[in-house]
Coordinates of C-alpha atoms in Angstrom, one line a residue:
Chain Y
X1 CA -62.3 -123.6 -6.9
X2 CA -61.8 -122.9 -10.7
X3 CA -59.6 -125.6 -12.0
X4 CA -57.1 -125.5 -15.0
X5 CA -54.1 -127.0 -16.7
X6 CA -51.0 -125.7 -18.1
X7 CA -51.4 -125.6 -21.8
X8 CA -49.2 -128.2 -23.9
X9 CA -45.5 -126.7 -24.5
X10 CA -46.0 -126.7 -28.0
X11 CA -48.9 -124.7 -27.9
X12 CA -47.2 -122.0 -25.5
X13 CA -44.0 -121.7 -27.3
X14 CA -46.3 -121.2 -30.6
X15 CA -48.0 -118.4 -28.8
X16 CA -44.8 -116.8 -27.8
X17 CA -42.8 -117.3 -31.0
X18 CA -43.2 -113.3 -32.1
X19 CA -42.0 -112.2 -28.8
X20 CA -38.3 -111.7 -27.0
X21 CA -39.5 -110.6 -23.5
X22 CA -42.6 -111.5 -21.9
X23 CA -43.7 -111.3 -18.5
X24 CA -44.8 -114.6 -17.1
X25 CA -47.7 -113.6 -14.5
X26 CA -49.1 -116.4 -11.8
X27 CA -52.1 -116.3 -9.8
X28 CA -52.2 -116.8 -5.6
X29 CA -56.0 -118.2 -6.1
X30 CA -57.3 -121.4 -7.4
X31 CA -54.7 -122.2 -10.0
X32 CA -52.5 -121.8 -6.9
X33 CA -54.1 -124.6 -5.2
X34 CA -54.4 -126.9 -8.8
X35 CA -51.1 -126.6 -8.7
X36 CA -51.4 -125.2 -12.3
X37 CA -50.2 -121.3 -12.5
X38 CA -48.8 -120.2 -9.0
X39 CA -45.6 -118.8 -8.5
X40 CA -44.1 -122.8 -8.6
X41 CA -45.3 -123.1 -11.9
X42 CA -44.2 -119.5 -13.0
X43 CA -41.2 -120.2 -12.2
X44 CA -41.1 -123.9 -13.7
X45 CA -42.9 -122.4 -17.0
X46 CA -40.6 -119.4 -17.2
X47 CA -37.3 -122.2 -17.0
X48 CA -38.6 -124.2 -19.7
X49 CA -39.5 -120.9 -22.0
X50 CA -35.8 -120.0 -21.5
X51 CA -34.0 -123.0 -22.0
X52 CA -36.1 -123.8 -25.3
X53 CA -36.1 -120.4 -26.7
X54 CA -32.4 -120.7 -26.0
X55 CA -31.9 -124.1 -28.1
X56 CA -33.9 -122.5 -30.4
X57 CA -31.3 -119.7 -31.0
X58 CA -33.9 -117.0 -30.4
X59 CA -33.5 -116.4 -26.5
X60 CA -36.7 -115.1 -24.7
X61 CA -36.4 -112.7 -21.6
X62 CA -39.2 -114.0 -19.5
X63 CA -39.7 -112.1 -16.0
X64 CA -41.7 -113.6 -13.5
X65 CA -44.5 -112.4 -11.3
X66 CA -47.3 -113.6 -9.5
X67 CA -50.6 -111.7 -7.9
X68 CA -52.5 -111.9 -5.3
X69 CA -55.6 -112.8 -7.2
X70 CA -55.8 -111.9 -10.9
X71 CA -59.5 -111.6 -11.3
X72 CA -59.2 -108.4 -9.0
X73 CA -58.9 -105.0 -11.1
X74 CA -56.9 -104.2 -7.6
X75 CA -54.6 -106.8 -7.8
X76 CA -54.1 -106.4 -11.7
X77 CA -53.2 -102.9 -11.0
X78 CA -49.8 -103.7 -9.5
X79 CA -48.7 -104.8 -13.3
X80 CA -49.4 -101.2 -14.4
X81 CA -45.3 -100.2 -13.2
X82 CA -43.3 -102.6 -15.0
X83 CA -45.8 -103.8 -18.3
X84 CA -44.4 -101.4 -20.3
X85 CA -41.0 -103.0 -20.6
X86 CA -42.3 -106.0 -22.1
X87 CA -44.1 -107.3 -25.6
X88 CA -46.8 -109.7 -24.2
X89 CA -47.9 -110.6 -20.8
X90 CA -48.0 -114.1 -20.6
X91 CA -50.7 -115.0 -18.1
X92 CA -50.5 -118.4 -16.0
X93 CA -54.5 -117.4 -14.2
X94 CA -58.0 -119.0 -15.2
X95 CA -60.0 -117.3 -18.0
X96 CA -61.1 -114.5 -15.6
X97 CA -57.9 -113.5 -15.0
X98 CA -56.3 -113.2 -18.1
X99 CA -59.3 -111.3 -18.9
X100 CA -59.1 -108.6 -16.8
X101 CA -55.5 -108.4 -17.5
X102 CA -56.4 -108.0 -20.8
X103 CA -58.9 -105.5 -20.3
X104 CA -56.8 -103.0 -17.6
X105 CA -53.5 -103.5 -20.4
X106 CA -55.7 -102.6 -23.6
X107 CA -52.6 -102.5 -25.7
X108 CA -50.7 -105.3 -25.1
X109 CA -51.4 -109.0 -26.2
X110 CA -51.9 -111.5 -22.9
X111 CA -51.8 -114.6 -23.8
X112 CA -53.5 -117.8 -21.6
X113 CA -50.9 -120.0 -20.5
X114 CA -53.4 -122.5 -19.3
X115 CA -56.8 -124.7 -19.9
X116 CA -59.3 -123.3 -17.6
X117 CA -61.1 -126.3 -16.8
X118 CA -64.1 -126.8 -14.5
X119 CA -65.7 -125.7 -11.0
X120 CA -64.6 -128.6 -8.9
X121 CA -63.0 -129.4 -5.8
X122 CA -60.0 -132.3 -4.9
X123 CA -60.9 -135.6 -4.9
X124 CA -57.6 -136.6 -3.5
X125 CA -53.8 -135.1 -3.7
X126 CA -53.3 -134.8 -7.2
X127 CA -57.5 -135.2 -8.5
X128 CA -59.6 -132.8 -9.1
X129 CA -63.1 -133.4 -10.2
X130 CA -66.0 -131.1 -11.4
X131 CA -68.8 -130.1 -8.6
X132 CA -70.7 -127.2 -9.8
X133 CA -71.8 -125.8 -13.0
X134 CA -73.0 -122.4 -12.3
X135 CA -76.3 -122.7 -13.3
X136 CA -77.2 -119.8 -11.3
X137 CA -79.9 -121.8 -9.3
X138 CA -78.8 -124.2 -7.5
X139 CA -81.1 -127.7 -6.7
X140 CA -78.1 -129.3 -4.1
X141 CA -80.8 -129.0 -1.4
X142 CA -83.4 -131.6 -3.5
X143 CA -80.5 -133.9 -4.6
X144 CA -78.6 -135.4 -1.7
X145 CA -76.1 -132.5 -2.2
X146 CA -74.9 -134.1 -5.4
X147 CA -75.1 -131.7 -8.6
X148 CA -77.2 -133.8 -11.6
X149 CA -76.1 -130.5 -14.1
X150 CA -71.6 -131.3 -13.4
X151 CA -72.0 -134.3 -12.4
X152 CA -74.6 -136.7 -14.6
X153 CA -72.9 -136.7 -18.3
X154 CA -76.2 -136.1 -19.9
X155 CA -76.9 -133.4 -17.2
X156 CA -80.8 -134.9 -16.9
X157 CA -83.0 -133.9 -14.0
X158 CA -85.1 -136.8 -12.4
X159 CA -82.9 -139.5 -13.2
X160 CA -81.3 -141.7 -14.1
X161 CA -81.0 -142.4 -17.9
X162 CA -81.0 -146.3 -19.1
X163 CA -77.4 -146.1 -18.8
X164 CA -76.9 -146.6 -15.4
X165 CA -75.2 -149.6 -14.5
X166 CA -74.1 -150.9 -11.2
X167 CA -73.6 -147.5 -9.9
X168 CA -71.7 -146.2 -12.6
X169 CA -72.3 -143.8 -16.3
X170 CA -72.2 -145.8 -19.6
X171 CA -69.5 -143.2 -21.0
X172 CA -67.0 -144.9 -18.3
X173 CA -66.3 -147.3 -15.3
X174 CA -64.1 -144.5 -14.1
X175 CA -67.4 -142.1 -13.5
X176 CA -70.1 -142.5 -10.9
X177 CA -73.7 -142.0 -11.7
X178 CA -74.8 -138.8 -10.3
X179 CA -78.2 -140.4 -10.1
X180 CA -77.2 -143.7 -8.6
X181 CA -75.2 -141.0 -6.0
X182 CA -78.3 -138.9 -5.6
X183 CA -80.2 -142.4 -5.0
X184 CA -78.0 -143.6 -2.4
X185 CA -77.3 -140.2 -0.1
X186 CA -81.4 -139.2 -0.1
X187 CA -81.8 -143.0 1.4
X188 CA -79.5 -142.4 3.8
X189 CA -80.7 -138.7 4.6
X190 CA -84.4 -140.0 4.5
X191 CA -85.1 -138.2 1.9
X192 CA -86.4 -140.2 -0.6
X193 CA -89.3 -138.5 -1.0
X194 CA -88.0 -136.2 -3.2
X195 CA -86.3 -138.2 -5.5
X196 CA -90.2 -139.3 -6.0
X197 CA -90.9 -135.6 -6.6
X198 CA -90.5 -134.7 -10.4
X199 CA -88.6 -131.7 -11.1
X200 CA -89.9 -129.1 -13.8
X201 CA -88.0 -128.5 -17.2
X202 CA -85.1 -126.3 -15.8
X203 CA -85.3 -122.5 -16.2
X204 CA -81.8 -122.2 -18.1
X205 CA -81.7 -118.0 -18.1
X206 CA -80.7 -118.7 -15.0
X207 CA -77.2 -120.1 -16.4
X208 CA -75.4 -119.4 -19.0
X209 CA -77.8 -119.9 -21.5
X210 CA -79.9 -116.2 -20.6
X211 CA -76.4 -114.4 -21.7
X212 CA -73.4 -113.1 -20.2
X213 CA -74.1 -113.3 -16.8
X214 CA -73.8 -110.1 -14.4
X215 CA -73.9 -110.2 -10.1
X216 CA -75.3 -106.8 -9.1
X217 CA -74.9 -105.5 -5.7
X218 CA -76.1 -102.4 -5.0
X219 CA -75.3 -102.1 -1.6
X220 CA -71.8 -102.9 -2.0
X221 CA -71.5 -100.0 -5.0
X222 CA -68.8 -97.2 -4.3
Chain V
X1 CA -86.9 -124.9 -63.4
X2 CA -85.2 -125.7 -59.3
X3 CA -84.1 -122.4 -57.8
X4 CA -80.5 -123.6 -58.0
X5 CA -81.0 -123.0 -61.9
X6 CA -82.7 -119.3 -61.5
X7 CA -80.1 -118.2 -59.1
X8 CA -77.4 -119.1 -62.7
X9 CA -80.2 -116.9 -64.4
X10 CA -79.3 -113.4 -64.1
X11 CA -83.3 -112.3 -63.7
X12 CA -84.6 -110.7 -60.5
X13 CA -86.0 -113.5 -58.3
X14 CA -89.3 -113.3 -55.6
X15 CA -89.2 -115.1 -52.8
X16 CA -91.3 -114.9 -49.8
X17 CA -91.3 -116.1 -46.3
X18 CA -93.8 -118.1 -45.0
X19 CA -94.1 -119.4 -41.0
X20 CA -95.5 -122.5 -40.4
X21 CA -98.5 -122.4 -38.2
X22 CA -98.3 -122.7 -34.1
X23 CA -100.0 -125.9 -34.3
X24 CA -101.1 -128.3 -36.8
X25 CA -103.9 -127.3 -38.5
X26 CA -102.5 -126.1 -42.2
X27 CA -105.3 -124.6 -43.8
X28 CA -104.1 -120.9 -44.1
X29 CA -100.2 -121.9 -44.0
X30 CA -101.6 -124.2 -46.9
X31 CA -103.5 -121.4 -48.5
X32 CA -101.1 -118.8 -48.2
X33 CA -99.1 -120.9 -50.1
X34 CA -101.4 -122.3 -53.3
X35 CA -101.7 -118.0 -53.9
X36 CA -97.7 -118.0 -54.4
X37 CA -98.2 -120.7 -56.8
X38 CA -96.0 -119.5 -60.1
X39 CA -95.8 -116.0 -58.6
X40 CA -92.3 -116.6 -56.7
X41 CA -89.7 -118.1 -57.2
X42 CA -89.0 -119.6 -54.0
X43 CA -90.5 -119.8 -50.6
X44 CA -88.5 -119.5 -47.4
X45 CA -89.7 -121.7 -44.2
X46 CA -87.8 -119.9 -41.5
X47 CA -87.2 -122.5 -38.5
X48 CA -88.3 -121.4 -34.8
X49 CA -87.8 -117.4 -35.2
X50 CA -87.4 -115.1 -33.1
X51 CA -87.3 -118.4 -30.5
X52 CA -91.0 -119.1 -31.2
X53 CA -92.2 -123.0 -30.9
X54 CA -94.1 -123.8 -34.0
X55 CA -94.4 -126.3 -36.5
X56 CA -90.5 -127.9 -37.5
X57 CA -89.5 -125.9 -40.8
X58 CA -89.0 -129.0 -42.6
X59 CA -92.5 -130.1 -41.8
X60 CA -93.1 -126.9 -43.5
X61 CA -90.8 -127.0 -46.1
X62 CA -92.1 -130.1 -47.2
X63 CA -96.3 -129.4 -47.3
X64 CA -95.1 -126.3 -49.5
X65 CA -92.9 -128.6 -51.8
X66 CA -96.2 -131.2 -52.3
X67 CA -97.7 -128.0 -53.6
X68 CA -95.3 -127.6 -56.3
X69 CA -93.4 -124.7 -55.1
X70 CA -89.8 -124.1 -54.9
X71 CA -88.7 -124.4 -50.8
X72 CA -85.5 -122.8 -49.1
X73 CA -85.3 -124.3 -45.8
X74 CA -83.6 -122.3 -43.1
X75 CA -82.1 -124.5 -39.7
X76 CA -81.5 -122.7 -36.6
X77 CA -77.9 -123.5 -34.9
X78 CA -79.5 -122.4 -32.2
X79 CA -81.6 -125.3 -31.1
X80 CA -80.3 -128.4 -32.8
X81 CA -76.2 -129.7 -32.3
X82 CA -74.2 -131.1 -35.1
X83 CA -75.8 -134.8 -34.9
X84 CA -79.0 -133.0 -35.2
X85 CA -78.3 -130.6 -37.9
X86 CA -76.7 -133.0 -40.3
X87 CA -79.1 -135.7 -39.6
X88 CA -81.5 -133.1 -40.3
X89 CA -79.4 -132.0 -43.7
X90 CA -79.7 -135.5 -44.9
X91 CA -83.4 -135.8 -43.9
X92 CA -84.3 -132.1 -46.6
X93 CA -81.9 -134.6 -49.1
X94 CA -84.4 -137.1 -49.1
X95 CA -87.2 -135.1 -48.8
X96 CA -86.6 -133.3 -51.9
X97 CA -85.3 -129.9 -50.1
X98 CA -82.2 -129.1 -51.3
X99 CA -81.4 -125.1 -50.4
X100 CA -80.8 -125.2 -47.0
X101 CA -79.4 -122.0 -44.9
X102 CA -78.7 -121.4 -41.5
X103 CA -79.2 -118.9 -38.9
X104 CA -77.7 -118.4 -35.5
X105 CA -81.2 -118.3 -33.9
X106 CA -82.6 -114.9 -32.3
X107 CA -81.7 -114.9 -28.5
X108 CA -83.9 -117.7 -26.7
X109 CA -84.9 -115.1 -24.0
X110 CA -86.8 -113.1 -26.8
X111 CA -88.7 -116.0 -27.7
X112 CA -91.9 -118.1 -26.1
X113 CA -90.2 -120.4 -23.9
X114 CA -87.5 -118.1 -22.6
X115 CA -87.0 -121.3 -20.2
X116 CA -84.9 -123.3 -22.4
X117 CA -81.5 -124.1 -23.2
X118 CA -79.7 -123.2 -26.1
X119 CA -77.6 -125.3 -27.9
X120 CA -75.2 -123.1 -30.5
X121 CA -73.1 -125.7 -31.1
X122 CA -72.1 -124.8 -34.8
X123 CA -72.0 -121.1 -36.2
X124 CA -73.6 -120.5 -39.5
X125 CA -69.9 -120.7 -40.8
X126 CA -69.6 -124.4 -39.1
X127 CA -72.5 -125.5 -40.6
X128 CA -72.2 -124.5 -44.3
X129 CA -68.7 -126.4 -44.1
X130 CA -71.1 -129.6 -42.7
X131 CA -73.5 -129.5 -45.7
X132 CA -70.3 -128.7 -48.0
X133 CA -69.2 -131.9 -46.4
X134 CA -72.3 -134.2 -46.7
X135 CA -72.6 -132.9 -49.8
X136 CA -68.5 -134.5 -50.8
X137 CA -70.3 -137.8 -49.1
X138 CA -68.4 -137.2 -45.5
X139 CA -70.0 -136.4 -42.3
X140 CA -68.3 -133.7 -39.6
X141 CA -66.9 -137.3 -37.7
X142 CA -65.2 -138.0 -41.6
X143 CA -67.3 -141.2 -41.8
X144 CA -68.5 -142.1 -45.2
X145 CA -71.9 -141.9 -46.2
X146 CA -74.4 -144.2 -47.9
X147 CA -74.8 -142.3 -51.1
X148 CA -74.3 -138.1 -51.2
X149 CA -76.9 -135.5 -51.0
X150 CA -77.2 -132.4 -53.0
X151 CA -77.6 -128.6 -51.6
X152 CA -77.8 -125.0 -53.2
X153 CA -76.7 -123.2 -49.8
X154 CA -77.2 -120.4 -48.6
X155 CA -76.2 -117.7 -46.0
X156 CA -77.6 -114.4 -43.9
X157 CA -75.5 -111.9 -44.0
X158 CA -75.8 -110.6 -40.7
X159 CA -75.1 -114.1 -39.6
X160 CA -71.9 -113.5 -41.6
X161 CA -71.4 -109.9 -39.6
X162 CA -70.7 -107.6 -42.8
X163 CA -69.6 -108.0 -46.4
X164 CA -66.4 -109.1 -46.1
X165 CA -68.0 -112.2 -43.8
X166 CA -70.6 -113.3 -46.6
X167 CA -68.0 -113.2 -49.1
X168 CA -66.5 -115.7 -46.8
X169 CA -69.8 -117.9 -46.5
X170 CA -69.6 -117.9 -50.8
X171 CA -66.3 -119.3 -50.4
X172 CA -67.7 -122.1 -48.4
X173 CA -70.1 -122.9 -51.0
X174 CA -73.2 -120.1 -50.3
X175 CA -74.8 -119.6 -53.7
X176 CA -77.7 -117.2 -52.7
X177 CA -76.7 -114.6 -49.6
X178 CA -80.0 -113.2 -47.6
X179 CA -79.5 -109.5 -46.3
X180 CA -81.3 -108.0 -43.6
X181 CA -84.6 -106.1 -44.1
X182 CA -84.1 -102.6 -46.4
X183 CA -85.9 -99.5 -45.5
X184 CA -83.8 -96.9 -47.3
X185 CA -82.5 -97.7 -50.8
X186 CA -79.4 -95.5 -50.6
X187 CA -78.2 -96.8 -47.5
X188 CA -78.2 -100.4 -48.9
X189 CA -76.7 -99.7 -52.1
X190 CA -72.4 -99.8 -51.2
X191 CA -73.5 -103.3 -49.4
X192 CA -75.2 -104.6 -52.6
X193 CA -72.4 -102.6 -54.8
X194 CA -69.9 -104.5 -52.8
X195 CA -71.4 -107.9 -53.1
X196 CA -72.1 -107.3 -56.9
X197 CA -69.6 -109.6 -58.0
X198 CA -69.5 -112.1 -55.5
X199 CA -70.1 -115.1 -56.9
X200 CA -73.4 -115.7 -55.4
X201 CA -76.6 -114.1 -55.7
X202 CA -77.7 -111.2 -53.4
X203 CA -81.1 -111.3 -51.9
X204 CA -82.5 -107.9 -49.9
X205 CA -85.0 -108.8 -47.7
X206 CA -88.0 -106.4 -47.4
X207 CA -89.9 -106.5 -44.1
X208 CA -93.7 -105.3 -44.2
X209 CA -94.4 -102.7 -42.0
X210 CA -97.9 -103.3 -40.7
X211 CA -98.6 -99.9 -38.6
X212 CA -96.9 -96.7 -37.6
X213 CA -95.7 -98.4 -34.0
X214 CA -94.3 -101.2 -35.5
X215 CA -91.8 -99.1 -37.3
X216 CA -91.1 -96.6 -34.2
X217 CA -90.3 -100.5 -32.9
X218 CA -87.9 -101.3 -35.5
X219 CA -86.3 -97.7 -35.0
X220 CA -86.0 -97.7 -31.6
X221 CA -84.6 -101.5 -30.9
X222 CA -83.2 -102.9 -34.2
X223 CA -80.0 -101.8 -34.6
X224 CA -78.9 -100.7 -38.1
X225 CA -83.2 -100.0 -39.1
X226 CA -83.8 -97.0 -40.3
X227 CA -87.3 -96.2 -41.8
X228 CA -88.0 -92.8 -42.1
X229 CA -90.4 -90.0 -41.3
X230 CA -91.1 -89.4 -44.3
X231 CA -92.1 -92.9 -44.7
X232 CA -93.8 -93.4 -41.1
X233 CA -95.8 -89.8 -41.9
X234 CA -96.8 -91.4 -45.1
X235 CA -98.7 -94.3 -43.4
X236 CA -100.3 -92.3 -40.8
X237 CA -101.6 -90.1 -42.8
X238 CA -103.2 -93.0 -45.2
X239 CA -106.8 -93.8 -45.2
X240 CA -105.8 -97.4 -45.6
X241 CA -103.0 -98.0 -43.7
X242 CA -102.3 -101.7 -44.4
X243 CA -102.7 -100.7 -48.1
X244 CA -99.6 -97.9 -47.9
X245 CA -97.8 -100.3 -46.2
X246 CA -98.5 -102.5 -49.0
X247 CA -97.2 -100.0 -51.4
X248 CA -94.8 -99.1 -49.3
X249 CA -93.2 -102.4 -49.1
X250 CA -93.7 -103.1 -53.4
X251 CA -92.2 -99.5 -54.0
X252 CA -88.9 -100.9 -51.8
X253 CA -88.7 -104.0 -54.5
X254 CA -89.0 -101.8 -57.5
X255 CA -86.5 -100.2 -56.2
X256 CA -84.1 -103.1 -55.1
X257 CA -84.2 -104.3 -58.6
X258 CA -81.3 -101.9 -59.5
X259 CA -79.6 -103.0 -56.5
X260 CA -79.4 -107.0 -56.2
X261 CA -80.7 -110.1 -57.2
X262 CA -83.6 -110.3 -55.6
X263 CA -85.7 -110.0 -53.0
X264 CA -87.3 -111.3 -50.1
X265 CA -90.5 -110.6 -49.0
X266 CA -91.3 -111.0 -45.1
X267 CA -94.8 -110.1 -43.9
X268 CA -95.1 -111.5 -40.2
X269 CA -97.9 -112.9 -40.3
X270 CA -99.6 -111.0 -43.0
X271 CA -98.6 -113.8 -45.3
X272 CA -102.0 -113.4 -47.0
X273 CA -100.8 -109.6 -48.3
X274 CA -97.9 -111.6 -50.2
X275 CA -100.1 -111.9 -53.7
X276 CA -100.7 -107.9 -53.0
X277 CA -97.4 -106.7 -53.1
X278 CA -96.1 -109.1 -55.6
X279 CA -98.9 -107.6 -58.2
X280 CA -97.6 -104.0 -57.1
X281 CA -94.2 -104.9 -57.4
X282 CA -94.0 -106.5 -60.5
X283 CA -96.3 -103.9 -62.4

């Protein structure tokens, strides 16, 4: 899933400061599941807007709403009825959603009411860690189905770097060496002979690094 | 007299560009170079364009300042991060290179190793406010360094989008501005009228068309180039071709001398044509 964090309160009442009514949009995806722009946390966000705009002697309408799934043009059509009535839509999805918000609702600002974070998936209740970097050609099948590009800080193929140290990454105790990781599930797969295998130099067009990056799919095309 | 002193001078200045070789054999890069001896004013070591591997611009940079000319080194943000480019900044410092520019880098795509990752980790912007810094004796981290080094900066314009953007880039300390290659006079002149008085000295580049395809190239996939029929019939039609393309590109600098402050000559790869159009354009 796509991962995010509410943005600091400061921040968010900054961004609001020119406006008296906003709506407050959530998402039913991801940020649904991080726990970090679902209707819960519309609803906590929109409290906290009200009750410091209030103290603030400058009281803020905020409605709330939450979709389906904001990345969907679909989905970001059923704001078309009511946006009128308001001077910004605040928006509590990842990046992609406030995006296509913003590009259905040309004339209105939408503002991000969170960090979009990282591709990851939960560690545990309450942790999230990153998993996948969208390279766009993915090498899981060669490395123990451990990502070297999200998950090794220096994001080096044929690993690991000198700073490797009793299974863990120089930058911290806290994170695991992807290599050591890699190491540890090919043993146990039998697959160590491709950790023996060196990998080429890494054809980047493939992520972000060819561009803006498009999917195509012809036969899905209306 | 160092180029920071001509830009202060109010004459028209020369400079050309000059790749370094794919490879390490310097004998034409070397060469090309002895011919521009006294005859410009400054020579521009572009670093990795248009995403080609070749020899480091400050390798260069540095061959061409042993043979006693004036050097404007340019650093792609494209391919180095902020550790790289200052400790880069400070390495033209002590190598006696003092103008420095930067570029954003041509797409890596368009390049030779279309393979590779880009970096893009300071804009042009980001890293005239770095130099500006080392320069005040402070890296981007605010540590203090071991004694400060000295830059005349400079900036592209397109790197800076439009007028408005390079006047920015003077702000930040830019004391020559580069403009993109000019093929028609009157369509350059309200950019040049409206960097005038800028504070920093205005550069035109001139590109040297080397056959009739190279400008339907330009035409077609360039955005913002427009050369001509006229100018295209005029080399077809030559006997000599490279020779009107010559003249072509002289008659563009006579004519830029009304405009700017200078101009920049860029041959790609015809760097041996530089002496040429330097004798035509300065008759």
């Amino acid at each position: 899933m796509i991962t995010a964090e509410r943005k600091p309160m400061e921040e968010i009442f900054h961004s609001v400061e020119p406006y008296g009514k906003i709506l407050l949009v959530g998402c039913n995806e991801c940020v649904t599941v991080c726990h970090a722009g679902g209707r819960k946390e519309v609803a906590m966000l929109a409290s906290a807007l009200r009750m410091g705009r209030l103290k603030q002697g400058a009281p803020l309408t905020v409605d709330e709403m939450t979709l389906e799934r904001q990345c969907d043009p679909e989905y970001a059509e059923e704001l078309a009825l009511v946006v009128d009535q308001y001077d910004a839509v605040c928006s509590m999805a990842c990046g992609c959603g406030v995006q296509t918000v913003a590009e259905r609702y040309q004339g209105l600002p939408v503002l991000p009411m969170v960090n979009t974070e990282f591709m990851g998936s939960s560690e545990k209740n309450g942790v999230w860690a990153e998993r996948c970097a969208g390279c766009g050609n993915c090498v899981l099948g060669l490395t123990g189905g451990i990502c070297p590009i999200a998950r090794c800080s220096k994001r080096i193929f044929n690993g690991p770097c000198g700073g490797s140290s009793k299974g863990k990454c120089e930058i911290s105790p806290d994170v695991d060496c992807a290599w050591q990781l890699i190491w540890d599930r090919l043993k146990q797969l039998g697959q160590t002979e491709l950790y023996s295998q060196i990998m080429a130099p890494k054809d980047w067009r493939s992520a972000r690094d060819g561009g803006p990056r498009r999917i195509v799919r012809e036969d899905m095309a209306i | 007299m160092a180029f920071a002193d001509k830009l202060k001078s109010k004459s028209f200045l020369y400079l050309a560009e000059m790749e370094t070789p794919k490879g390490v054999d310097l004998a034409a890069f070397a060469d090309n170079g002895r011919h521009l001896k006294g005859r410009v004013d400054a020579v521009l070591v572009p670093d990795l364009s248009h995403a080609v591997m070749r020899l480091a611009a400050l390798a260069g940079a540095s061959v061409l300042k042993d043979l006693g000319l004036e050097v404007i080194v340019q650093f792609s943000c494209r391919d180095r991060n902020r550790l790289a480019l200052q400790g880069d900044l400070l390495a033209a410092h002590v190598l006696g290179l003092s103008n420095v520019m930067a570029t954003a880098g041509e797409p890596i795509e368009h390049g030779d190793q279309p393979g590779a990752k880009a970096v893009g980790d300071l804009s042009p912007a980001e890293f005239l406010e770095a130099a500006a810094g080392l320069a005040q004796g402070r890296d981007m981290g605010g540590r203090e360094l071991v004694g400060k080094p000295k830059f005349c900066m400079g900036a592209s314009v397109a790197s800076f989008q439009d007028a408005a953007g390079a006047k920015a880039a003077v702000d930040q300390g830019a004391s020559f501005l580069i403009a993109p290659p000019v093929f028609d006079l009157e369509a350059f002149a309200p950019l040049a009228a409206e960097l005038k008085d800028c504070g920093a000295t205005l550069i035109a580049s001139v590109l040297l068309l080397k056959s009739v395809g190279m400008a339907r190239y330009l035409n077609q996939n360039v955005p913002g180039v427009n050369i001509s029929e006229a100018t295209i019939k005029r080399i077809r039609s030559a006997s000599d071709r490279p020779a009107e393309c010559v003249k072509v590109a002289a008659e563009t600098v006579q004519g830029l001398k009304e405009l700017c402050g200078g101009a920049l000559l860029m041959t790609a790869g015809w760097e041996d044509r530089l002496p040429q159009i330097l004798d035509l354009a300065t008759q």
